[in-house]
PDB file of C-alpha atoms in Angstrom:
ATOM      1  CA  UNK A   1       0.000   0.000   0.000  1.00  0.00           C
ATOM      2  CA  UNK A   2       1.295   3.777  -1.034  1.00  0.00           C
ATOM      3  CA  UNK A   3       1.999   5.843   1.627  1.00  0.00           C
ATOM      4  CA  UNK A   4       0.072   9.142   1.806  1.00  0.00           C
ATOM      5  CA  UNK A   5       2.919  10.941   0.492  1.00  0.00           C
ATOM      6  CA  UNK A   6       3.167   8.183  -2.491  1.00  0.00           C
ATOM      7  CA  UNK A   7      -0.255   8.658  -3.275  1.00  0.00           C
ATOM      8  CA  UNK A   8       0.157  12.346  -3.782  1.00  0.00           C
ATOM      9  CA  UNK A   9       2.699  11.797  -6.128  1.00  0.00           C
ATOM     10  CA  UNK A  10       1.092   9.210  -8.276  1.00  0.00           C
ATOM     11  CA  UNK A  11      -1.867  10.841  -8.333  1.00  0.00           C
ATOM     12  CA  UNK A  12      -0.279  13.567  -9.695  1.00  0.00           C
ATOM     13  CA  UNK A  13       1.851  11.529 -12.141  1.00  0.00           C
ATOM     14  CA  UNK A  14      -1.357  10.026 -13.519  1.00  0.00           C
ATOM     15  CA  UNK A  15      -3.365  13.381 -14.275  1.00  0.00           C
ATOM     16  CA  UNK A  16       0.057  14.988 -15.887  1.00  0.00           C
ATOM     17  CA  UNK A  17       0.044  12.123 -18.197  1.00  0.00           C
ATOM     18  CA  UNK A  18      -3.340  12.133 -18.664  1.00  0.00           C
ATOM     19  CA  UNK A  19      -3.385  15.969 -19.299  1.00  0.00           C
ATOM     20  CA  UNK A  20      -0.031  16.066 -21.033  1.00  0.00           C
ATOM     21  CA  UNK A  21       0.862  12.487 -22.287  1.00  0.00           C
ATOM     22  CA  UNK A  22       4.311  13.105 -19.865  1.00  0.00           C
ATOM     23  CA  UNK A  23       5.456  13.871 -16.309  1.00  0.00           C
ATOM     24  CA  UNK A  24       8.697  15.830 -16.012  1.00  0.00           C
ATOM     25  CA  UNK A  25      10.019  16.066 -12.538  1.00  0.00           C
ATOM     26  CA  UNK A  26       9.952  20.014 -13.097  1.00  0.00           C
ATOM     27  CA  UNK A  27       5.516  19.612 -13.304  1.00  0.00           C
ATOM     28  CA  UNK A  28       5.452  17.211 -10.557  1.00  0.00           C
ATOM     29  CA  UNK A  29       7.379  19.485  -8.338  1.00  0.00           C
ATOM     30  CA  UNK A  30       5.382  22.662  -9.345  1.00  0.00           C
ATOM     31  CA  UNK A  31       1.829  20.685  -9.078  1.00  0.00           C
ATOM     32  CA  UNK A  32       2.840  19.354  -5.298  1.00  0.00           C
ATOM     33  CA  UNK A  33       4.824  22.791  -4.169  1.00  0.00           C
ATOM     34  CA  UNK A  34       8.212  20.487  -3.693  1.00  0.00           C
ATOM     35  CA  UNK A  35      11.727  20.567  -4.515  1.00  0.00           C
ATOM     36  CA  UNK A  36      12.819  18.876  -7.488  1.00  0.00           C
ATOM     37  CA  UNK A  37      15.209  16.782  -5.442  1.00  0.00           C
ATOM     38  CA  UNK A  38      12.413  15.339  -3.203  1.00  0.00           C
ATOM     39  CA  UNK A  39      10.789  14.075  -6.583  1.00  0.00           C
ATOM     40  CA  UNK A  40      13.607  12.424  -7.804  1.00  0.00           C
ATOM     41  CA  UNK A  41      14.259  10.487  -4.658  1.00  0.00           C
ATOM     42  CA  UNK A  42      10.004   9.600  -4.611  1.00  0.00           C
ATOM     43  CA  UNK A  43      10.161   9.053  -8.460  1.00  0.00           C
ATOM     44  CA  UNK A  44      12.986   6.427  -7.485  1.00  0.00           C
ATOM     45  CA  UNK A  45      10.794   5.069  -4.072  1.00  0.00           C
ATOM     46  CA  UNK A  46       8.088   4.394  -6.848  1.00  0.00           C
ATOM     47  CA  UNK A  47       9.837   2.833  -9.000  1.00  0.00           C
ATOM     48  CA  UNK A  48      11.581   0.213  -6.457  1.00  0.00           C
ATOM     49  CA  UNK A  49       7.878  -0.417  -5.575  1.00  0.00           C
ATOM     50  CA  UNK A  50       6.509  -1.038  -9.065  1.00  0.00           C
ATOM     51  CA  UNK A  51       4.291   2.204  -9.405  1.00  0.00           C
ATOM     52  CA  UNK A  52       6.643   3.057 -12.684  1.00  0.00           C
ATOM     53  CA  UNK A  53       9.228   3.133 -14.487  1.00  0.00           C
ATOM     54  CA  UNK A  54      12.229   5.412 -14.294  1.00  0.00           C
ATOM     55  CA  UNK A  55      15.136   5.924 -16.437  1.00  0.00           C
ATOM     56  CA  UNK A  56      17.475   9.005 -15.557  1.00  0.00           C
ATOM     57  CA  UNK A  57      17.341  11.870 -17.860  1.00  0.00           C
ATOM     58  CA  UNK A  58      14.808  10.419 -20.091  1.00  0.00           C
ATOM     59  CA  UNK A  59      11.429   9.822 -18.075  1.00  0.00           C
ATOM     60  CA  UNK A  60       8.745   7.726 -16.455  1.00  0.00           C
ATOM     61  CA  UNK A  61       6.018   5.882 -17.032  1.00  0.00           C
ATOM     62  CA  UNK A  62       3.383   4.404 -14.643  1.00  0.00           C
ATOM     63  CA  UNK A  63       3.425   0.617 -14.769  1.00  0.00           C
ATOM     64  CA  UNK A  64      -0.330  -1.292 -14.856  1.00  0.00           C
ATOM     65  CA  UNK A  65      -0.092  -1.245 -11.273  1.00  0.00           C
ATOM     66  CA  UNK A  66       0.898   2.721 -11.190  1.00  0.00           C
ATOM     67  CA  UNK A  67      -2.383   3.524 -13.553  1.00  0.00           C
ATOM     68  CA  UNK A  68      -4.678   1.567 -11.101  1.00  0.00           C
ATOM     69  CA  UNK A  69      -3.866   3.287  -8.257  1.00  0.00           C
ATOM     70  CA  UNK A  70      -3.478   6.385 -10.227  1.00  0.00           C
ATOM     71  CA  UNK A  71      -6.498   6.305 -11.311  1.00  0.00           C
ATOM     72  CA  UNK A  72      -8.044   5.093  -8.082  1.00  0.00           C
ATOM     73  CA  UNK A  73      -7.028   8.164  -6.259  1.00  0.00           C
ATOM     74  CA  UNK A  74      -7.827  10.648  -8.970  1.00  0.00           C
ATOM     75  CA  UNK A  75     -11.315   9.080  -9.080  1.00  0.00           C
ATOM     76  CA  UNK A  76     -11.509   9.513  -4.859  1.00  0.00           C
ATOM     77  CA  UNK A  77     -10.638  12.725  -4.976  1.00  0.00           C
ATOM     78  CA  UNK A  78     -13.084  13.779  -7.735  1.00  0.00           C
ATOM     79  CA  UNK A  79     -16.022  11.832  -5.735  1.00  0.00           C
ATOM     80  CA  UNK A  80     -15.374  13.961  -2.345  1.00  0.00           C
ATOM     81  CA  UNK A  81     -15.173  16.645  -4.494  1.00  0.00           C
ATOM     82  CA  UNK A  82     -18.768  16.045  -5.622  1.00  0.00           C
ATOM     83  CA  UNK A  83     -19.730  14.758  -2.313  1.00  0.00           C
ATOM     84  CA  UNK A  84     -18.456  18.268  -0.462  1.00  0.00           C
ATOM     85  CA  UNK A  85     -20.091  19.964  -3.378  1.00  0.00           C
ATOM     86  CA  UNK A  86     -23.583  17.856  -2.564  1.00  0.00           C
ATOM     87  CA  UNK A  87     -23.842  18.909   1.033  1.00  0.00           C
ATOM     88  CA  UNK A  88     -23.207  22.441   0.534  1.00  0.00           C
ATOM     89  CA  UNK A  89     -19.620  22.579   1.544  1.00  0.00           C
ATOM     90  CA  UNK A  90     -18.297  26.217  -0.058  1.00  0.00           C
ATOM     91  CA  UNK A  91     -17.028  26.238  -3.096  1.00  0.00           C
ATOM     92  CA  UNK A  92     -13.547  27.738  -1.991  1.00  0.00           C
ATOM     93  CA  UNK A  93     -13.250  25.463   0.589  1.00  0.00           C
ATOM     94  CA  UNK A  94     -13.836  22.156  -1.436  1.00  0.00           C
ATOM     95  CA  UNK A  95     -10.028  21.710  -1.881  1.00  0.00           C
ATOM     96  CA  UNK A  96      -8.376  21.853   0.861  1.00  0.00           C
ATOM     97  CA  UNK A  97     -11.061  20.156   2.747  1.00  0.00           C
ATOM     98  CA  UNK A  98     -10.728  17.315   0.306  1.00  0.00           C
ATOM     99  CA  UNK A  99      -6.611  17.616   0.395  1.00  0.00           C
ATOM    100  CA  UNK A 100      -7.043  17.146   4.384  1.00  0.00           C
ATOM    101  CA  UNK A 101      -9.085  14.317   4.688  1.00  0.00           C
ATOM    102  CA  UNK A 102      -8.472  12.195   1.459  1.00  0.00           C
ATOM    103  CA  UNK A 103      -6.086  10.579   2.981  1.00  0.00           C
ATOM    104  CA  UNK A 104      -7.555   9.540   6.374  1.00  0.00           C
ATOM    105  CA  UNK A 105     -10.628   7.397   4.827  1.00  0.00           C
ATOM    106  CA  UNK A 106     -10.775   3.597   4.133  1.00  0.00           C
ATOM    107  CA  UNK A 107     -11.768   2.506   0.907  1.00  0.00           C
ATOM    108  CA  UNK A 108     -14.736   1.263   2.406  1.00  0.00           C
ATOM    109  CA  UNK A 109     -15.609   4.252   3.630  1.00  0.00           C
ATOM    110  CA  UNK A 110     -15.177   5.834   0.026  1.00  0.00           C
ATOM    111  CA  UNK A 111     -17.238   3.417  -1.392  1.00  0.00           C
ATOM    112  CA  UNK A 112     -20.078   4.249   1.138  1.00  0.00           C
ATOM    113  CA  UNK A 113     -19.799   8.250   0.177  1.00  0.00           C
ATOM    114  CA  UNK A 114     -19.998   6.996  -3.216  1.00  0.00           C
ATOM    115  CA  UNK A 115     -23.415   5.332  -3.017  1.00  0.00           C
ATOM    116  CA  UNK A 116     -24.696   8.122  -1.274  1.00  0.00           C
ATOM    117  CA  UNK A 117     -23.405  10.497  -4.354  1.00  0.00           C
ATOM    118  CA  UNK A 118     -25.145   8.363  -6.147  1.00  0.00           C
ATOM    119  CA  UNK A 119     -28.368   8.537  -3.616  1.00  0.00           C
ATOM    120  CA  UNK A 120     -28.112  12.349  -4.258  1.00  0.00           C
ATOM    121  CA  UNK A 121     -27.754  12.175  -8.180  1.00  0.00           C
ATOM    122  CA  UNK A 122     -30.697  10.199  -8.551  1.00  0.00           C
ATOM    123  CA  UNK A 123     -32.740  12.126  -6.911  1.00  0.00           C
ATOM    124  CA  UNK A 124     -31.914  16.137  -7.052  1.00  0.00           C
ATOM    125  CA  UNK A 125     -35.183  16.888  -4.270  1.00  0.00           C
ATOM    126  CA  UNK A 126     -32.953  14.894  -1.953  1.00  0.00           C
ATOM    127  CA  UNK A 127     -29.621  17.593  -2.199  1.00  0.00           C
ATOM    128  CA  UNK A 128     -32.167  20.000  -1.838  1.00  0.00           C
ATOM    129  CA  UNK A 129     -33.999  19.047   1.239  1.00  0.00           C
ATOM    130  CA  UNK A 130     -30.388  18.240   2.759  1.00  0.00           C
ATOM    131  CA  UNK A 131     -29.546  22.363   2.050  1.00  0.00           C
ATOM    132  CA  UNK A 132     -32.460  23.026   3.371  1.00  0.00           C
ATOM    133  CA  UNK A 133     -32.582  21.311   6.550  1.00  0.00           C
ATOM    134  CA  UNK A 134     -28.382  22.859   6.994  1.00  0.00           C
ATOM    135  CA  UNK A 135     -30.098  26.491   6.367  1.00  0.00           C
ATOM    136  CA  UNK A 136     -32.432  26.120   8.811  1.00  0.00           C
ATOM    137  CA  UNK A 137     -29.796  24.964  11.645  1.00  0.00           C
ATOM    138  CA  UNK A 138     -27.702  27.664  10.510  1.00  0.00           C
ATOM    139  CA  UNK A 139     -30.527  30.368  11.634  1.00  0.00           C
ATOM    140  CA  UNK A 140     -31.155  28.247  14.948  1.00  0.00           C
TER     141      UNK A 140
END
């Protein structure tokens, strides 16, 4: 299992490929607010674990098992993204909210937020009674 610190970095690896077909260590640096040092010694942490691939001066690439998890974790960060967005969380709180607590959940708790997204999206009224009911406690 990726450490919260690993997951940070391959789930930024995974959208700068997706995004950009690459990762330099440069972008990963910039996207996590890091030296470029401290990405070279993760990028080589990663790759002793089998999250990618890395060849000195000319690049990585996520292995099968880097793109899962990749993947994985850019998924659960979308979802709490929606979920924060569902209950009425502000807007310009969503990330860092999200950045804090990402981390800190089981997978089976993720997968219960998810059904409840999906509670929510099937049913609009529902969001909107939730809001409702949080309006009314703020006025209490």
């Amino acid at each position: 299992m990726p450490t919260p610190s690993m997951e940070d970095y391959l789930e930024r690896i995974y959208r700068l490929i997706d995004e950009k077909g690459y990762a330099r260590v440069s972008d990963i640096a910039e996207g996590l607010e890091v030296h470029p040092s401290s990405v070279t010694k993760m990028i080589q942490k990663l790759d002793k674990d089998h999250y990618l691939i890395y060849e000195k001066y000319r690049g990585l690439v996520l292995t099968s098992k880097g793109k899962k998890i990749g993947k994985r974790l850019v998924d659960r960060h979308h979802l709490l993204e929606t979920f924060l967005n569902i209950i009425g969380v502000q807007e310009d709180k969503i990330y860092g909210d999200v950045e804090g607590i990402e981390h800190h959940l089981s997978w089976d708790f993720i997968t219960c937020i998810e059904s409840l997204v999906e509670y929510f999206n099937r049913d609009p009224s529902r969001a909107e009674e939730l809001n409702k009911i949080r309006l009314e406690m703020d006025t209490e």
